Coordinates of C-alpha atoms and ligand atoms in Angstrom, one line a residue:
M2 CA 36.7 123.5 -102.8
A3 CA 37.5 124.5 -106.3
N4 CA 34.8 124.4 -109.0
T5 CA 37.1 123.4 -111.9
Y6 CA 39.5 120.4 -112.1
D7 CA 41.5 119.0 -114.9
Y8 CA 40.0 115.5 -114.3
V9 CA 36.9 114.5 -112.5
I10 CA 36.9 110.7 -111.7
V11 CA 33.5 109.2 -110.8
G12 CA 33.8 106.3 -108.4
A13 CA 36.7 105.4 -106.1
G14 CA 36.6 101.7 -106.7
S15 CA 39.2 99.2 -108.1
A16 CA 39.7 101.4 -111.1
G17 CA 39.0 104.8 -109.8
C18 CA 41.7 104.7 -107.0
V19 CA 44.3 103.8 -109.5
L20 CA 43.3 106.7 -111.8
A21 CA 43.4 109.1 -108.9
N22 CA 46.9 108.1 -108.0
R23 CA 48.3 108.0 -111.6
L24 CA 46.6 111.2 -112.9
S25 CA 47.6 113.3 -109.8
A26 CA 51.2 112.1 -110.2
D27 CA 51.5 115.1 -112.5
E28 CA 51.7 118.1 -110.1
D29 CA 50.4 120.4 -112.7
T30 CA 47.1 118.6 -112.9
D31 CA 44.1 119.0 -110.5
V32 CA 42.1 115.8 -109.9
L33 CA 38.8 115.4 -108.2
L34 CA 37.6 111.9 -107.1
L35 CA 34.0 111.6 -106.2
E36 CA 32.8 108.5 -104.4
S37 CA 29.2 107.8 -103.4
G38 CA 30.1 105.6 -100.5
I39 CA 31.6 106.2 -97.1
P40 CA 35.2 106.2 -96.0
D41 CA 36.8 102.8 -95.6
E42 CA 37.0 102.9 -91.9
K43 CA 35.0 99.8 -91.1
A44 CA 37.4 97.3 -89.4
E45 CA 36.0 94.3 -91.2
I46 CA 37.2 95.7 -94.6
H47 CA 40.8 95.4 -93.5
N48 CA 40.6 91.9 -91.9
P49 CA 40.6 89.3 -94.7
T50 CA 38.8 86.7 -92.7
M51 CA 35.9 89.1 -92.1
F52 CA 34.9 89.3 -95.8
P53 CA 31.5 87.6 -95.5
H54 CA 30.6 90.1 -92.9
L55 CA 30.7 92.9 -95.4
M56 CA 27.8 91.5 -97.4
Q57 CA 24.7 93.6 -97.0
S58 CA 26.5 96.0 -94.7
E59 CA 26.6 99.8 -95.1
V60 CA 29.6 99.4 -97.5
D61 CA 27.5 97.2 -99.9
W62 CA 25.1 98.6 -102.6
D63 CA 23.2 95.3 -101.9
Y64 CA 21.8 95.0 -105.4
S65 CA 19.6 92.1 -106.7
T66 CA 18.8 91.0 -110.2
V67 CA 15.4 90.7 -111.6
P68 CA 13.9 87.2 -111.3
Q69 CA 16.0 84.8 -113.5
E70 CA 14.1 82.3 -115.5
G71 CA 17.2 80.1 -115.7
L72 CA 17.4 80.0 -112.0
N73 CA 13.8 78.8 -111.4
G74 CA 12.7 82.4 -111.0
R75 CA 15.1 83.3 -108.3
K76 CA 16.5 86.9 -107.8
E77 CA 20.2 86.8 -107.3
Y78 CA 22.0 89.0 -104.7
W79 CA 24.6 91.2 -106.3
P80 CA 27.0 92.8 -103.7
R81 CA 29.0 95.8 -104.9
G82 CA 31.4 97.9 -102.7
K83 CA 30.2 101.4 -101.7
T84 CA 33.3 102.9 -100.0
L85 CA 36.8 104.0 -100.8
G86 CA 38.2 101.1 -102.8
G87 CA 34.8 100.1 -104.1
T88 CA 34.4 96.4 -104.7
S89 CA 38.1 95.8 -104.0
A90 CA 37.2 96.7 -100.4
I91 CA 34.7 94.0 -100.1
N92 CA 35.9 91.2 -102.4
A93 CA 37.6 87.9 -101.7
M94 CA 41.0 89.3 -102.6
M95 CA 41.9 86.8 -105.3
Y96 CA 44.4 88.1 -107.8
V97 CA 44.0 86.4 -111.1
R98 CA 45.1 88.1 -114.4
G99 CA 43.2 85.8 -116.7
N100 CA 44.5 84.1 -119.8
P101 CA 46.7 85.7 -122.4
W102 CA 44.1 84.6 -125.0
D103 CA 41.6 87.0 -123.3
Y104 CA 43.6 90.1 -124.2
D105 CA 44.7 88.8 -127.6
R106 CA 41.0 88.3 -128.3
W107 CA 40.2 91.8 -127.3
A108 CA 42.9 93.0 -129.7
E109 CA 41.5 90.7 -132.5
L110 CA 38.2 92.4 -132.1
G111 CA 39.9 95.7 -133.3
N112 CA 41.1 97.0 -130.0
D113 CA 44.7 98.0 -130.8
G114 CA 47.0 98.0 -127.9
W115 CA 45.2 95.4 -125.8
S116 CA 47.0 92.2 -126.7
Y117 CA 48.5 90.3 -123.7
D118 CA 52.0 91.4 -124.7
E119 CA 50.9 95.0 -124.6
I120 CA 48.9 94.7 -121.2
R121 CA 51.4 92.5 -119.4
P122 CA 53.7 95.5 -118.5
Y123 CA 50.7 97.0 -116.8
F124 CA 50.2 94.0 -114.7
K125 CA 53.8 94.0 -113.8
R126 CA 53.5 97.7 -112.8
I127 CA 50.6 97.0 -110.5
E128 CA 52.5 94.3 -108.5
D129 CA 54.6 94.0 -105.5
F130 CA 54.7 90.2 -105.9
E131 CA 55.8 88.2 -103.0
G132 CA 57.9 86.0 -105.3
G133 CA 59.8 89.0 -106.6
E134 CA 60.5 90.3 -110.1
S135 CA 60.5 87.9 -113.1
E136 CA 59.5 87.6 -116.7
H137 CA 55.9 87.3 -115.4
H138 CA 55.8 89.4 -112.3
G139 CA 56.5 92.8 -110.9
E140 CA 58.1 93.9 -107.7
G141 CA 57.9 97.3 -106.0
G142 CA 54.5 98.2 -107.5
P143 CA 51.6 99.6 -105.3
L144 CA 49.7 96.4 -104.8
R145 CA 51.1 93.5 -102.7
V146 CA 50.3 90.1 -104.0
E147 CA 51.0 87.1 -101.9
Q148 CA 50.4 83.4 -102.5
E149 CA 52.7 81.7 -99.9
H150 CA 50.0 81.2 -97.3
P151 CA 50.5 78.1 -95.0
Y152 CA 48.5 75.1 -96.0
G153 CA 46.7 73.1 -93.3
E154 CA 46.2 69.4 -93.6
V155 CA 42.7 69.7 -95.1
T156 CA 43.9 72.2 -97.9
N157 CA 46.7 69.8 -98.7
A158 CA 44.2 66.9 -98.9
L159 CA 42.0 68.9 -101.2
I160 CA 44.9 69.5 -103.5
D161 CA 45.9 65.8 -103.4
A162 CA 42.2 65.0 -104.2
A163 CA 42.3 67.2 -107.3
V164 CA 45.6 65.6 -108.4
E165 CA 44.1 62.2 -107.8
V166 CA 41.2 62.9 -110.2
G167 CA 43.6 64.2 -112.9
F168 CA 44.5 67.8 -112.3
D169 CA 48.2 68.8 -112.7
R170 CA 49.8 71.0 -110.1
N171 CA 50.2 74.6 -111.1
E172 CA 52.3 76.8 -108.8
D173 CA 51.5 80.1 -110.6
V174 CA 48.2 80.8 -112.4
N175 CA 49.5 84.3 -113.4
A176 CA 52.5 83.1 -115.4
G177 CA 50.6 82.5 -118.7
Q178 CA 49.7 78.9 -118.2
Q179 CA 46.5 78.6 -116.1
E180 CA 45.7 74.8 -116.2
G181 CA 46.1 72.7 -113.1
M182 CA 45.5 73.2 -109.5
G183 CA 47.6 75.3 -107.1
P184 CA 47.9 78.3 -104.8
L185 CA 45.5 81.2 -105.2
P186 CA 47.3 84.6 -105.2
L187 CA 45.8 87.2 -102.8
T188 CA 45.9 90.9 -102.5
V189 CA 46.9 90.8 -98.8
K190 CA 49.9 92.4 -97.0
D191 CA 50.9 91.7 -93.4
G192 CA 47.6 90.0 -92.8
E193 CA 45.5 93.0 -94.1
R194 CA 43.4 93.5 -97.2
Q195 CA 45.0 95.5 -100.0
S196 CA 42.0 97.3 -101.6
T197 CA 43.0 99.8 -104.3
A198 CA 42.1 102.5 -101.7
V199 CA 44.8 101.1 -99.4
A200 CA 47.4 100.4 -102.1
Y201 CA 46.9 103.4 -104.4
L202 CA 44.7 106.2 -102.8
H203 CA 45.6 106.6 -99.1
P204 CA 49.3 106.9 -99.8
V205 CA 48.8 109.9 -102.0
L206 CA 45.9 111.7 -100.3
D207 CA 48.2 114.4 -99.1
R208 CA 49.0 115.5 -102.6
E209 CA 47.7 119.1 -102.9
N210 CA 46.4 118.5 -106.4
L211 CA 44.2 115.6 -105.4
T212 CA 40.8 116.0 -103.7
A213 CA 38.7 113.0 -102.8
Q214 CA 35.1 113.4 -101.7
T215 CA 33.0 110.6 -100.1
G216 CA 29.2 110.6 -99.8
A217 CA 29.3 112.3 -103.2
H218 CA 26.7 110.7 -105.4
V219 CA 27.1 111.7 -109.1
T220 CA 23.7 112.2 -110.6
R221 CA 24.6 113.3 -114.2
I222 CA 27.3 114.1 -116.6
E223 CA 27.0 117.7 -118.0
F224 CA 27.5 118.4 -121.7
E225 CA 28.0 121.4 -123.9
G226 CA 27.3 120.3 -127.4
D227 CA 29.0 116.9 -127.7
T228 CA 31.6 117.6 -125.1
A229 CA 31.5 116.6 -121.5
T230 CA 32.2 119.6 -119.3
G231 CA 31.7 118.2 -115.8
V232 CA 29.3 116.4 -113.4
T233 CA 26.6 117.2 -111.0
Y234 CA 26.6 115.4 -107.7
V235 CA 24.6 115.3 -104.4
Q236 CA 26.3 115.4 -101.1
D237 CA 24.6 115.8 -97.7
G238 CA 21.4 116.9 -99.4
S239 CA 23.1 119.7 -101.5
T240 CA 23.7 119.6 -105.2
Y241 CA 26.9 120.7 -106.7
T242 CA 28.2 121.0 -110.3
V243 CA 31.9 120.8 -111.0
D244 CA 33.8 121.4 -114.3
A245 CA 36.4 119.1 -115.9
A246 CA 38.7 121.2 -118.0
Q247 CA 40.2 118.1 -119.6
E248 CA 38.0 115.0 -119.0
V249 CA 35.4 113.2 -117.0
V250 CA 36.4 109.6 -116.3
L251 CA 33.6 107.2 -115.3
S252 CA 34.8 104.5 -113.0
A253 CA 31.6 103.7 -111.3
G254 CA 31.6 100.0 -112.2
T255 CA 29.6 97.8 -114.5
I256 CA 26.2 98.7 -113.1
N257 CA 26.7 102.4 -112.3
S258 CA 28.8 103.5 -115.2
A259 CA 26.1 102.3 -117.6
Q260 CA 23.3 103.7 -115.4
L261 CA 25.0 107.1 -115.2
L262 CA 25.6 107.3 -119.0
M263 CA 21.8 106.6 -119.5
L264 CA 20.7 109.1 -116.9
S265 CA 22.8 111.6 -118.8
G266 CA 21.3 110.9 -122.2
V267 CA 23.9 108.5 -123.5
G268 CA 22.4 105.2 -124.4
P269 CA 19.7 103.4 -126.4
A270 CA 17.5 106.3 -127.6
D271 CA 14.3 104.3 -127.4
H272 CA 14.9 103.2 -123.8
L273 CA 15.9 106.8 -122.8
N274 CA 12.7 108.1 -124.4
E275 CA 10.6 105.7 -122.3
H276 CA 11.9 107.5 -119.3
G277 CA 11.6 111.0 -120.7
I278 CA 15.4 111.5 -120.8
D279 CA 16.7 113.9 -123.5
V280 CA 19.0 111.9 -125.8
E281 CA 22.5 113.3 -126.0
I282 CA 23.7 110.5 -128.3
N283 CA 22.0 107.2 -129.2
L284 CA 24.5 104.5 -128.2
P285 CA 22.5 101.2 -128.3
G286 CA 25.2 99.2 -126.5
V287 CA 25.1 101.1 -123.2
G288 CA 24.0 98.5 -120.6
R289 CA 24.1 95.6 -123.0
N290 CA 26.7 92.8 -123.3
L291 CA 26.4 92.1 -119.6
Q292 CA 28.4 89.0 -118.7
D293 CA 29.0 87.3 -115.3
H294 CA 30.6 84.2 -113.8
L295 CA 28.3 81.7 -112.1
V296 CA 29.6 79.3 -109.5
A297 CA 28.2 75.9 -108.7
S298 CA 29.3 73.9 -105.7
S299 CA 29.1 70.6 -103.9
A300 CA 29.7 70.7 -100.1
Y301 CA 30.7 68.2 -97.5
E302 CA 30.8 67.9 -93.8
L303 CA 34.4 68.2 -92.5
L304 CA 35.1 65.5 -89.9
G305 CA 37.7 65.4 -87.1
D306 CA 38.0 69.1 -86.2
P307 CA 41.4 69.3 -88.1
E308 CA 43.7 72.1 -87.2
I309 CA 43.9 75.4 -89.1
E310 CA 47.5 76.6 -89.5
P311 CA 48.2 80.0 -88.2
G312 CA 47.8 82.4 -91.1
E313 CA 46.0 79.8 -93.2
V314 CA 43.4 81.3 -95.6
L315 CA 40.3 79.2 -95.8
C316 CA 40.0 79.3 -99.6
Q317 CA 43.5 79.5 -101.1
V318 CA 43.4 76.9 -103.9
T319 CA 42.3 77.5 -107.5
G320 CA 42.6 75.6 -110.7
F321 CA 41.6 75.7 -114.3
E322 CA 40.5 73.1 -116.8
R323 CA 39.4 72.9 -120.5
T324 CA 36.3 70.7 -121.1
S325 CA 37.6 70.1 -124.6
P326 CA 41.2 70.1 -125.9
D327 CA 40.0 72.2 -128.9
L328 CA 39.4 75.2 -126.6
L329 CA 42.1 77.9 -126.6
A330 CA 41.7 78.7 -122.9
P331 CA 40.2 77.0 -119.8
D332 CA 36.4 77.2 -119.6
L333 CA 36.0 76.1 -116.0
Q334 CA 37.7 77.4 -112.8
Y335 CA 37.7 75.6 -109.5
F336 CA 38.0 76.8 -106.0
L337 CA 38.6 74.4 -103.1
A338 CA 37.5 75.9 -99.8
R339 CA 38.0 74.2 -96.4
V340 CA 34.9 76.0 -95.2
Y341 CA 31.3 76.0 -96.2
F342 CA 30.4 78.5 -98.8
M343 CA 26.9 77.8 -99.9
R344 CA 24.9 80.5 -101.7
H345 CA 27.0 83.6 -100.5
G346 CA 27.2 81.7 -97.1
F347 CA 23.5 82.3 -96.6
D348 CA 22.7 78.5 -96.9
N349 CA 25.6 77.3 -94.7
P350 CA 24.5 74.7 -92.2
E351 CA 24.3 76.3 -88.7
E352 CA 26.6 73.8 -87.1
G353 CA 29.7 71.9 -88.0
A354 CA 32.6 72.6 -90.3
G355 CA 32.6 71.9 -94.1
M356 CA 34.5 71.8 -97.3
T357 CA 33.2 73.4 -100.6
P358 CA 34.7 72.4 -103.9
S359 CA 33.2 74.7 -106.6
T360 CA 33.3 75.3 -110.3
T361 CA 32.9 78.6 -112.2
L362 CA 31.7 78.9 -115.8
L363 CA 34.3 81.2 -117.3
H364 CA 32.9 81.9 -120.8
P365 CA 29.2 82.1 -120.6
E366 CA 27.2 82.4 -123.9
S367 CA 24.3 84.1 -122.2
R368 CA 24.2 87.9 -122.3
G369 CA 22.3 90.2 -120.1
R370 CA 21.6 93.9 -119.7
I371 CA 21.3 96.9 -117.3
T372 CA 18.4 99.2 -117.9
L373 CA 17.0 102.1 -116.0
A374 CA 14.1 101.5 -113.7
S375 CA 13.3 105.3 -113.7
D376 CA 15.1 108.6 -114.4
D377 CA 15.8 109.0 -110.6
P378 CA 19.6 108.7 -110.0
F379 CA 18.9 107.3 -106.6
D380 CA 16.8 104.4 -107.9
D381 CA 18.5 101.0 -108.4
P382 CA 18.7 100.1 -112.2
L383 CA 17.2 96.8 -113.4
I384 CA 19.9 94.1 -113.5
D385 CA 19.1 91.2 -115.8
P386 CA 22.1 88.9 -116.3
N387 CA 19.9 86.5 -118.2
Y388 CA 21.7 83.6 -116.4
L389 CA 21.6 80.2 -118.1
E390 CA 19.6 81.4 -121.1
K391 CA 21.9 79.4 -123.3
E392 CA 21.7 75.7 -122.7
A393 CA 25.4 75.3 -123.2
D394 CA 26.0 77.3 -120.1
L395 CA 24.0 74.9 -117.9
E396 CA 25.7 71.8 -119.6
K397 CA 29.2 73.1 -118.8
L398 CA 28.2 73.7 -115.2
V399 CA 26.9 70.1 -115.0
E400 CA 30.3 68.9 -116.2
G401 CA 32.1 71.1 -113.7
L402 CA 29.8 70.0 -110.8
K403 CA 30.6 66.4 -111.6
R404 CA 34.3 67.3 -111.3
T405 CA 33.7 68.9 -107.9
R406 CA 32.1 65.7 -106.8
E407 CA 34.9 63.6 -108.1
I408 CA 37.3 65.8 -106.0
G409 CA 34.9 65.6 -103.0
H410 CA 34.7 61.8 -103.2
A411 CA 38.5 61.2 -103.9
S412 CA 40.2 58.8 -101.5
A413 CA 42.7 61.7 -100.4
L414 CA 39.7 63.2 -98.5
E415 CA 38.4 60.0 -96.9
E416 CA 39.6 60.9 -93.5
Y417 CA 37.9 64.3 -93.5
R418 CA 34.8 63.7 -95.6
G419 CA 31.4 63.4 -93.8
E420 CA 28.1 63.5 -95.5
E421 CA 27.6 65.2 -98.8
V422 CA 25.5 68.2 -97.9
W423 CA 25.2 69.6 -101.4
P424 CA 23.7 68.4 -103.8
K425 CA 21.0 67.4 -101.4
G426 CA 19.6 63.9 -101.3
E427 CA 19.8 61.3 -104.1
V428 CA 21.2 63.4 -106.9
E429 CA 22.7 61.3 -109.6
S430 CA 21.2 61.9 -113.1
D431 CA 22.2 64.9 -115.3
E432 CA 18.7 66.2 -114.8
D433 CA 19.1 66.1 -111.0
L434 CA 22.4 68.0 -111.3
R435 CA 20.8 70.6 -113.6
E436 CA 18.1 71.1 -111.0
H437 CA 20.6 71.4 -108.2
I438 CA 22.4 74.2 -110.3
R439 CA 19.2 76.1 -111.1
E440 CA 18.3 76.1 -107.4
T441 CA 21.7 76.9 -105.9
V442 CA 24.1 78.4 -108.5
Q443 CA 25.2 81.9 -107.5
T444 CA 27.1 84.8 -109.0
I445 CA 30.8 84.8 -108.2
Y446 CA 30.6 88.6 -108.5
H447 CA 32.2 89.4 -111.8
P448 CA 29.8 91.4 -113.9
V449 CA 31.5 93.1 -116.8
G450 CA 30.8 94.4 -120.3
T451 CA 28.0 97.0 -120.2
C452 CA 30.2 99.8 -121.8
K453 CA 32.1 97.5 -124.1
M454 CA 35.2 98.6 -126.0
G455 CA 35.2 98.2 -129.7
D456 CA 34.2 99.7 -133.0
D457 CA 31.0 97.9 -133.8
E458 CA 27.5 99.4 -133.5
M459 CA 27.1 98.0 -129.9
A460 CA 30.5 99.4 -128.7
V461 CA 30.4 102.2 -126.2
V462 CA 34.0 103.2 -126.0
D463 CA 36.9 103.0 -128.5
E464 CA 40.2 101.4 -127.8
R465 CA 41.4 104.4 -125.9
L466 CA 38.3 104.2 -123.8
R467 CA 36.7 107.4 -125.2
V468 CA 32.9 107.3 -125.4
H469 CA 32.0 107.0 -129.1
G470 CA 30.7 110.3 -130.6
L471 CA 31.6 112.4 -127.6
N472 CA 34.6 114.4 -126.4
G473 CA 36.0 114.7 -122.9
L474 CA 34.5 111.5 -121.6
R475 CA 36.1 108.1 -120.9
V476 CA 35.0 104.9 -119.1
A477 CA 37.7 103.0 -117.3
D478 CA 36.4 100.1 -115.2
A479 CA 35.2 96.5 -115.5
S480 CA 32.4 97.6 -117.8
I481 CA 34.6 98.2 -120.8
M482 CA 35.6 94.5 -121.2
P483 CA 34.3 93.3 -124.5
Q484 CA 34.5 89.7 -123.3
I485 CA 34.8 88.5 -119.7
T486 CA 38.3 87.3 -118.7
T487 CA 39.3 83.7 -117.8
G488 CA 39.3 84.2 -114.0
N489 CA 38.5 86.8 -111.4
T490 CA 38.0 90.4 -112.6
N491 CA 39.8 92.7 -110.0
A492 CA 43.3 92.3 -111.4
P493 CA 42.1 92.9 -115.0
T494 CA 40.1 95.9 -113.9
I495 CA 43.2 97.4 -112.2
A496 CA 45.3 96.8 -115.3
I497 CA 42.6 98.5 -117.4
A498 CA 42.9 101.6 -115.1
E499 CA 46.7 101.6 -115.2
K500 CA 46.5 101.5 -119.0
A501 CA 43.7 104.2 -119.1
S502 CA 45.8 106.5 -117.0
D503 CA 48.7 106.3 -119.5
M504 CA 46.4 106.9 -122.4
I505 CA 44.8 109.9 -120.7
R506 CA 48.2 111.4 -119.9
D507 CA 49.3 110.6 -123.5
L508 CA 52.1 108.5 -122.3
E509 CA 51.1 105.8 -124.8
Ligands
FAD619 C1 31.8 89.8 -102.8 C2 32.7 90.0 -103.9 C3 33.8 89.2 -104.0 C4 34.6 89.3 -105.1 N1 35.8 88.6 -105.1 C5 36.8 88.9 -106.0 C6 38.0 88.3 -105.9 O1 38.4 87.6 -105.0 N2 38.9 88.5 -106.9 C7 38.6 89.3 -108.0 O2 39.4 89.4 -108.9 N3 37.4 89.9 -108.1 C8 36.5 89.7 -107.1 N4 35.3 90.4 -107.2 C9 35.1 91.3 -108.3 C10 35.9 92.5 -108.4 O3 36.2 93.0 -107.0 C11 35.3 93.5 -109.3 O4 35.3 93.1 -110.7 C12 36.1 94.9 -109.3 O5 36.2 95.4 -108.0 C13 35.3 95.9 -110.2 O6 35.9 97.2 -110.2 P1 35.3 98.5 -110.7 O7 36.3 99.5 -110.6 O8 34.8 98.2 -112.1 O9 34.1 98.8 -109.9 P2 34.0 99.1 -108.3 O10 35.2 98.6 -107.5 O11 32.6 98.5 -107.9 O12 33.9 100.7 -108.2 C14 32.9 101.5 -108.5 C15 32.8 102.6 -107.5 O13 32.0 103.6 -107.9 C16 31.2 104.1 -106.9 N5 30.0 104.7 -107.5 C17 29.0 104.0 -108.1 N6 28.0 104.9 -108.6 C18 28.5 106.1 -108.2 C19 27.9 107.4 -108.4 N7 26.8 107.7 -109.0 N8 28.6 108.5 -107.9 C20 29.8 108.3 -107.2 N9 30.4 107.1 -107.0 C21 29.7 106.0 -107.5 C22 30.9 102.9 -106.1 O14 30.5 103.1 -104.7 C23 32.3 102.2 -106.1 O15 33.1 102.7 -105.1 C24 34.4 90.3 -106.1 C25 33.2 91.1 -106.1 C26 32.4 90.9 -104.9 C27 31.2 91.8 -104.9

């Protein structure tokens, strides 16, 4: 293996696989992709129905938060993918761009080039959309996006129930208008998961100018003066240092990109000093601005053993709603699953079938942080999302939870609905609902924001994703989002990586 590459990409996740593909498209460029996890050979990765089996498996970092005061002191489980494809190899495959307002807001914060009109071409470039090319969608891109899955009778009844309680139908949540209830686009092709490893990396692994290493855990970024010159990594117990003639690109995700910067002396100086780490540059925003989506659910027994259609996906309906007409974008997202999904599935009843209407808080006011537990690169960092610190977050979830119960109790579901399993017992008052939320709410796995893009004192990267104050170092993954998007975060992360690759190659 060579010792010098043009680009060294850290992390082969949602973003890293995209970058490996796009940067190595230039034959005169040598690219090294370093992934801490194992190859994506596990059969359960590729079978969409097996996604719950990936939790706490060997392809999951299996993180947990510190105890969360807002969740009655509970520690929350945080899965993250540790394999080629990263978290796109273990996620629920939902493909949601977010709201045009998200990107316009990023641009308004001073990030030129990130308005929706400017990022939309990148979304189109990603897609091989089942519905074909249109003003809103791309065709022929690397990532297959399908949403025409057959609906069984229960899924149809769930949609009817939502319409009965006031939701409009929305046949395409990625066409700019998110409100209403309708099909959930999925990154699935021919019944198999489309991780970014499958869609972007494997098809180009035979390029001579691309080297991908698994089991390669990057432990620090190397610097000469204020220029990043390469990285050090550990593989099979040996330590290697490789040089990046052009750039190091961090795509290790919201937790590990921030951790790696801090381990390398890039972060809040006082915190680095606490751990005896030499400060390369004081960037107080590294690890801060952590935002995540929480999901609260009601759940019902499903009666009558209704049939599942061949090819039916068990959570294929989503919807968006604004709790106030003054809001510029929806603040609650709904999922209607014709299975139990209670606290990561860990609290599902052992017997019987269920339905789980759930609600996600899209724009939390609470902000958390990632900090180092020690200067050991193999130690987990401390994850403190600071869930529900702001009362407004809890109150919005109460509103959303009431909506899920309206859906659950709608007459359209009469034939199928058994006992309400969640919330448990006599739960009627707002205080009862708050307590149910504190006891049961879970992450829907969308942490972002710990290396935020911007030009204020807490920003970590500029609008071209270059780390402030340093040369030869960018971050391109979910961590750069200044504000979390209105929906699931995989598609936005892939678009960020697509745009980053053009910026790195000076194509825009
Ligand atoms: C269970 C689950 C379900 C989800 N469902 C959905 C969904 O349905 N739809 C959706 O849009 N989003 C979903 N998400 C979220 C979405 O998948 C993530 O937002 C997205 O994958 C983040 O991409 P990333 O590139 O920032 O990080 P990742 O994809 O996590 O990539 C980071 C990569 O870096 C590697 N790495 C980390 N540290 C190092 C190191 N020191 N050295 C080398 N390599 C390193 C990791 O192993 C990983 O491969 C889900 C997440 C989870 C956990």
